Coordinates of C-alpha atoms and ligand atoms in Angstrom, one line a residue:
X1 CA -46.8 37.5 19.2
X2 CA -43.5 39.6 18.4
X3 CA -44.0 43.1 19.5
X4 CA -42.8 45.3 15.7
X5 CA -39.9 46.8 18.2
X6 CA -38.9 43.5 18.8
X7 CA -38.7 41.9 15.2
X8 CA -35.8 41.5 13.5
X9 CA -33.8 44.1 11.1
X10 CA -33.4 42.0 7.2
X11 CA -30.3 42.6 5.4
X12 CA -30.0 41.3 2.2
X13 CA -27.1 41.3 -0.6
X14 CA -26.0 39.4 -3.8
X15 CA -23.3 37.8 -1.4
X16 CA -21.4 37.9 1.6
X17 CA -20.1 41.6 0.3
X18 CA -23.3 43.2 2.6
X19 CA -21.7 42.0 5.8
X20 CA -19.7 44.6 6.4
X21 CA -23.2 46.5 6.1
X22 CA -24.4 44.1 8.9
X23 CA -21.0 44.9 11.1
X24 CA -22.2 48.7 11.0
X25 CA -25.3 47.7 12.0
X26 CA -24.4 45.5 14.9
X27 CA -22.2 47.8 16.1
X28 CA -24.5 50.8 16.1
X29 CA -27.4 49.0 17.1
X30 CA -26.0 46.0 18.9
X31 CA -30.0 45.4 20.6
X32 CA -31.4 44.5 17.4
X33 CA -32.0 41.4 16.1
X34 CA -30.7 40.7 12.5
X35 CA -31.4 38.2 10.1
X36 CA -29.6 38.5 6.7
X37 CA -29.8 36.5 3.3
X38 CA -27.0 36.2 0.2
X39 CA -28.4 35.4 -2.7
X40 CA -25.1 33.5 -3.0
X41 CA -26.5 30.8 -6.0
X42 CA -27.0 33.9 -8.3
X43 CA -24.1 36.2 -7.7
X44 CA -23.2 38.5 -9.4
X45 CA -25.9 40.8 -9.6
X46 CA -23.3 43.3 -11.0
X47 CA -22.9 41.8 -14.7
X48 CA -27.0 41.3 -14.6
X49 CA -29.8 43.5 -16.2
X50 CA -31.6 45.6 -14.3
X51 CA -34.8 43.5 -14.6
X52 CA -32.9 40.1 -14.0
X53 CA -31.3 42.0 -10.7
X54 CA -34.9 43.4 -9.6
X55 CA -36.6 40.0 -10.6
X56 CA -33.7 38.0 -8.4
X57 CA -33.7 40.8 -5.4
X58 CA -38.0 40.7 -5.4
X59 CA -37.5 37.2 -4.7
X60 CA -34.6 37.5 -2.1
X61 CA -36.4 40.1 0.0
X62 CA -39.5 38.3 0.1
X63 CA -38.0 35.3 1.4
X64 CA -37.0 37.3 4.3
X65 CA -40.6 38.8 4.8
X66 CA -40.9 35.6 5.8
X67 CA -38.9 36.3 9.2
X68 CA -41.5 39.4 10.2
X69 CA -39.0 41.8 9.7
X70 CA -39.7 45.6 10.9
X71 CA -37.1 46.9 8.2
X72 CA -35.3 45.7 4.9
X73 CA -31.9 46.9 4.2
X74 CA -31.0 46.6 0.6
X75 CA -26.8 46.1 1.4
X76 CA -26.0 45.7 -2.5
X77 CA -25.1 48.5 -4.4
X78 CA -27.0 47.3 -7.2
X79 CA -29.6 45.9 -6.4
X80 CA -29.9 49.5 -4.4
X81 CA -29.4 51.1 -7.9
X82 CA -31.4 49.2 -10.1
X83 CA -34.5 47.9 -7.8
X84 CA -35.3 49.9 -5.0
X85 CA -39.1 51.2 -6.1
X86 CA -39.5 48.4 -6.9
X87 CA -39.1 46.5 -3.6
X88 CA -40.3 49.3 -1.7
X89 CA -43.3 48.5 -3.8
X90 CA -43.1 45.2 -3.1
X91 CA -42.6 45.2 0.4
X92 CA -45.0 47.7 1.3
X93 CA -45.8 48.9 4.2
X94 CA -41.9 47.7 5.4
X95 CA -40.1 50.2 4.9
X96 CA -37.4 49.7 2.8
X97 CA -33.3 51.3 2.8
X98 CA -31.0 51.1 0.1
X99 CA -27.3 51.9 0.7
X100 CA -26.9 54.1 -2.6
X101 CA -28.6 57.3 -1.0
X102 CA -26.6 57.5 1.8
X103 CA -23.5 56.7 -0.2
X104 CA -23.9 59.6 -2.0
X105 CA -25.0 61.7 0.9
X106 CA -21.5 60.9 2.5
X107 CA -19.7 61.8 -0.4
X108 CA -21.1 65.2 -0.8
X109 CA -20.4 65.6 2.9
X110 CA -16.8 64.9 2.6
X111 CA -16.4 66.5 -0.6
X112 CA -14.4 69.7 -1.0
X113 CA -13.6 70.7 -4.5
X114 CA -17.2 69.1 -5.8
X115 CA -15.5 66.2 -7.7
X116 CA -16.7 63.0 -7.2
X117 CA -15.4 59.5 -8.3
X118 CA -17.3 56.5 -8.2
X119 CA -16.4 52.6 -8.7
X120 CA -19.1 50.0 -8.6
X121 CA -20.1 47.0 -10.7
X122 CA -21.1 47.6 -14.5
X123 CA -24.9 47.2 -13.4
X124 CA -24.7 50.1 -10.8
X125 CA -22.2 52.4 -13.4
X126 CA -24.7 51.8 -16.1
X127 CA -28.0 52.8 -14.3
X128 CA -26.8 56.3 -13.0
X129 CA -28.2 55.9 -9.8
X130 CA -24.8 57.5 -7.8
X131 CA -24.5 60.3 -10.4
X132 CA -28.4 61.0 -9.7
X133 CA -28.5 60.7 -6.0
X134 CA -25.1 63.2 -5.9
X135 CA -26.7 65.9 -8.1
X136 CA -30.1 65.7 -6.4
X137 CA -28.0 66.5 -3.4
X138 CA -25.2 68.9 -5.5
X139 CA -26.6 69.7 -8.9
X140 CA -22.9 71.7 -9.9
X141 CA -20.8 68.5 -8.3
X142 CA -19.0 66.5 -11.2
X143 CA -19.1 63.2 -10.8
X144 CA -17.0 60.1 -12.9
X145 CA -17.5 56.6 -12.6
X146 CA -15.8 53.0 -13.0
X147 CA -17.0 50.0 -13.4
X148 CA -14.0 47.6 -11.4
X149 CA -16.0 44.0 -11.9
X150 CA -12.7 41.8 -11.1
X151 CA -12.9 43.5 -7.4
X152 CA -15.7 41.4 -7.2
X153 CA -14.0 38.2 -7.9
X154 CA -10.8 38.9 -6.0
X155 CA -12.7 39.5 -2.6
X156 CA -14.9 36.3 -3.4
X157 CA -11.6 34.4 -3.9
X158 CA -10.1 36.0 -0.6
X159 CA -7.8 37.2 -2.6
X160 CA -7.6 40.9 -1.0
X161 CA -3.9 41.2 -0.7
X162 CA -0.1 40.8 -2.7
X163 CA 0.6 41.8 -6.0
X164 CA -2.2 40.9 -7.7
X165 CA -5.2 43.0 -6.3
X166 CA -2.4 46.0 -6.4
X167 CA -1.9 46.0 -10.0
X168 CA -5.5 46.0 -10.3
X169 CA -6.0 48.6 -7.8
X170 CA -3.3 50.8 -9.5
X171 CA -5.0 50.1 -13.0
X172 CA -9.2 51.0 -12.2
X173 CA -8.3 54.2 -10.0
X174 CA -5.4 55.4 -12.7
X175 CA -8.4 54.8 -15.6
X176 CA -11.0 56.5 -13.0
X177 CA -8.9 59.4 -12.8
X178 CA -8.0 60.1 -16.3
X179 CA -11.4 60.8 -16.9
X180 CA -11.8 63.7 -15.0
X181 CA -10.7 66.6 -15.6
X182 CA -10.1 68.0 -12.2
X183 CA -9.1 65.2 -9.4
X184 CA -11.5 64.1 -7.8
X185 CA -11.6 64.2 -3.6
X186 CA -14.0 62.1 -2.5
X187 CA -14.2 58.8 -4.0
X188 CA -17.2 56.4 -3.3
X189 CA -16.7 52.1 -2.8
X190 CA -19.8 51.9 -4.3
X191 CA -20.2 48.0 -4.1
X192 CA -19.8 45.9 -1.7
X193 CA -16.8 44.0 -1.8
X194 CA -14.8 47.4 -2.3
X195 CA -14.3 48.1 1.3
X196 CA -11.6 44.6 1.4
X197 CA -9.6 46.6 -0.9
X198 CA -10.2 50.0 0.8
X199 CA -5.9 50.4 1.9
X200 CA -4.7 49.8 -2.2
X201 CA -7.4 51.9 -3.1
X202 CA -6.4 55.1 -0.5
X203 CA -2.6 54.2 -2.0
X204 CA -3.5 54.1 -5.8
X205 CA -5.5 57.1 -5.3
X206 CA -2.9 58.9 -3.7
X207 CA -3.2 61.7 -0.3
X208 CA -5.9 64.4 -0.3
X209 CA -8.8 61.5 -1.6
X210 CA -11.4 60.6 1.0
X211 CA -12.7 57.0 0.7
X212 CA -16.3 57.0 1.4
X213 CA -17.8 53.4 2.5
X214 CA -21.8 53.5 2.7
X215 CA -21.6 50.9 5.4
X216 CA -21.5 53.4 8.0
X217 CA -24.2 56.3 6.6
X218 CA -26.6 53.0 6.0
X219 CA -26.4 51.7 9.4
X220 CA -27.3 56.0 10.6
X221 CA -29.8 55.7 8.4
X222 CA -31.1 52.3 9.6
X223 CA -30.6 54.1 13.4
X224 CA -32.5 57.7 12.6
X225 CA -35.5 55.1 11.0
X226 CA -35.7 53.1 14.0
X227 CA -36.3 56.1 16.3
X228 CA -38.2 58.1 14.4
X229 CA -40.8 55.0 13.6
X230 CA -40.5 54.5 17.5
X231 CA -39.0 50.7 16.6
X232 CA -36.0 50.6 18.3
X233 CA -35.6 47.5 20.4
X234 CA -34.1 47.4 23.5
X235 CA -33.9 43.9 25.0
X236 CA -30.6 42.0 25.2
X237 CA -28.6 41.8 21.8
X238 CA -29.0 37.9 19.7
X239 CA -27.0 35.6 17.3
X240 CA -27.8 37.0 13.9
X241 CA -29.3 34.8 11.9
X242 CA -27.6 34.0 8.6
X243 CA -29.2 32.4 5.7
X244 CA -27.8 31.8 1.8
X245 CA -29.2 30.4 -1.3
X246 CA -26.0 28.0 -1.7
X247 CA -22.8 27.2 -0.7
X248 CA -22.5 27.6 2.9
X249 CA -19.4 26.5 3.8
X250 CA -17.7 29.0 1.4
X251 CA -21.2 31.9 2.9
X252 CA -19.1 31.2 6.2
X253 CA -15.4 31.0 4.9
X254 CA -15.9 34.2 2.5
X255 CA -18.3 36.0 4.7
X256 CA -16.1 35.9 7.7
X257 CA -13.7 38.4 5.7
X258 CA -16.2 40.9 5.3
X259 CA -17.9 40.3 8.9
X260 CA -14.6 41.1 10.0
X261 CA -15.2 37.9 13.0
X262 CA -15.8 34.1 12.3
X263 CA -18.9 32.7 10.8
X264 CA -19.4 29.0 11.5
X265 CA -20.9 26.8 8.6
X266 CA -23.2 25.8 11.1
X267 CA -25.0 28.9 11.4
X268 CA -25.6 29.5 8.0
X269 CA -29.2 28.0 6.9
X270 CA -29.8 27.6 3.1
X271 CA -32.9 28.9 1.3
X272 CA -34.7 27.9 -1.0
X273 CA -36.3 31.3 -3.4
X274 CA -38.6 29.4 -5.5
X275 CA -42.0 30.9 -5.5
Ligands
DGL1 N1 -23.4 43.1 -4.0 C1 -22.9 43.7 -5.3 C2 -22.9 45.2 -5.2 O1 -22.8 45.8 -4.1 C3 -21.6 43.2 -5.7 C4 -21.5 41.7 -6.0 C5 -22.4 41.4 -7.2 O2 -22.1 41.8 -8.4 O3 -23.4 40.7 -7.0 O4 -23.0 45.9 -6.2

């Protein structure tokens, strides 16, 4: 039987977006072994209700339970936003870590002025769940938000650089910034296909803005877990293991963008989430 230390880590998203949370992982924590699923037949989450999203993420997480992971990290924003008690809940006693909480931790951290801007997908904007985690953290920070939704469907169509993605850059952070009344310095990707669009974003939002990426606090978090639940593995590092609920010529082609390194089609094993 697999020693707890030596199961693997589960990273799940809507997509391939969450593989740039699975980069920060690997890169931290390159002895662990990960396993991670895109829900990719039911993308977006972002445009979903928040009991659609929970019902569709219950389903995703459980279908890596099935692995014997020691830890499930929740890579999509909203999913994050909308249905974390409820995994926890459902994946009890795995502990479960979303990426919104240390999002917003980051951005208070980098924060100077206390004004916040957030962009996400209309699911996340609409729940609250940044604007709550930053004023459990900073009750007097203000904090705007944007929904940017075609983000979403440019990085799915690779379509992270040129003209196009620019004007839409220029156009969400120009809207985002009207509505505060004192410019924000810190401004949180708070989705997962942001970070592809991370250089138009620090232009459109002009010098003196910090970007904040979650990637990077989640995989801490992920590290500071692992230690302090004495699972840290430390044998040599694996393959990951990737799985998708469709399309995995275009799981490998996409996700290989937000891996930052190839993915080959064979790699990727699709799932099915029926009950
Ligand atoms: N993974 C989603 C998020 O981070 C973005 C893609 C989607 O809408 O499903 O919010």
């Amino acid at each position: 039987m697999t020693s707890r230390r030596d199961r693997q880590i589960g990273i799940f998203d809507s997509g391939v977006g969450g593989l740039t949370v699975m980069a920060a992982i690997a890169k931290l924590m390159p002895h662990e072994r990960l396993v991670y699923l895109g829900d990719t037949a039911r993308l977006p989450y972002g445009t979903k209700s928040a009991e659609t999203v929970s019902r569709y993420a219950v389903q995703a997480t459980r279908a890596l339970m099935r692995f014997d992971v020691k830890l499930v990290v929740v890579a999509c924003n909203t999913a994050s936003a909308v249905a974390l008690p409820v995994l926890a809940a459902a994946l009890a006693p795995v502990p479960v870590i979303g990426v919104v909480e240390p999002g917003a931790r980051a951005a208070v951290a980098a924060s100077r002025n206390g004004h916040i801007a957030i962009i996400a997908t209309e699911g996340t904007v609409r729940g609250g769940a940044y604007v709550r985690a930053v004023h459990a953290l900073k009750p007097n920070a203000t904090v705007v938000q944007k929904a940017c939704p075609l983000f979403v469907a440019l990085a799915e169509e690779g379509w992270t650089e040129g003209d196009v993605p620019e004007r839409v850059t220029e156009r969400y952070v120009r809207e985002l910034f009207e509505s505060a009344d004192v410019k924000p310095d810190t401004l949180v990707l708070g989705c997962t296909h942001f970070p592809v669009f991370a250089k138009q974003i620090a232009k459109a939002a002009g010098s003196g803005v910090t970007l904040v990426d979650s990637a990077q606090t989640t995989a801490t978090e992920v590290a500071q877990l692992l230690q302090a639940q004495n699972l840290k593995r430390q044998g040599a590092g694996e393959a990951p293991l990737f799985l998708a609920t469709d399309a995995a010529e275009r799981f490998a082609r996409v996700g290989s963008l937000f891996l930052g390194r190839p993915i080959d089609n064979a790699q990727v094993e699709l799932v099915d989430l029926a009950p």
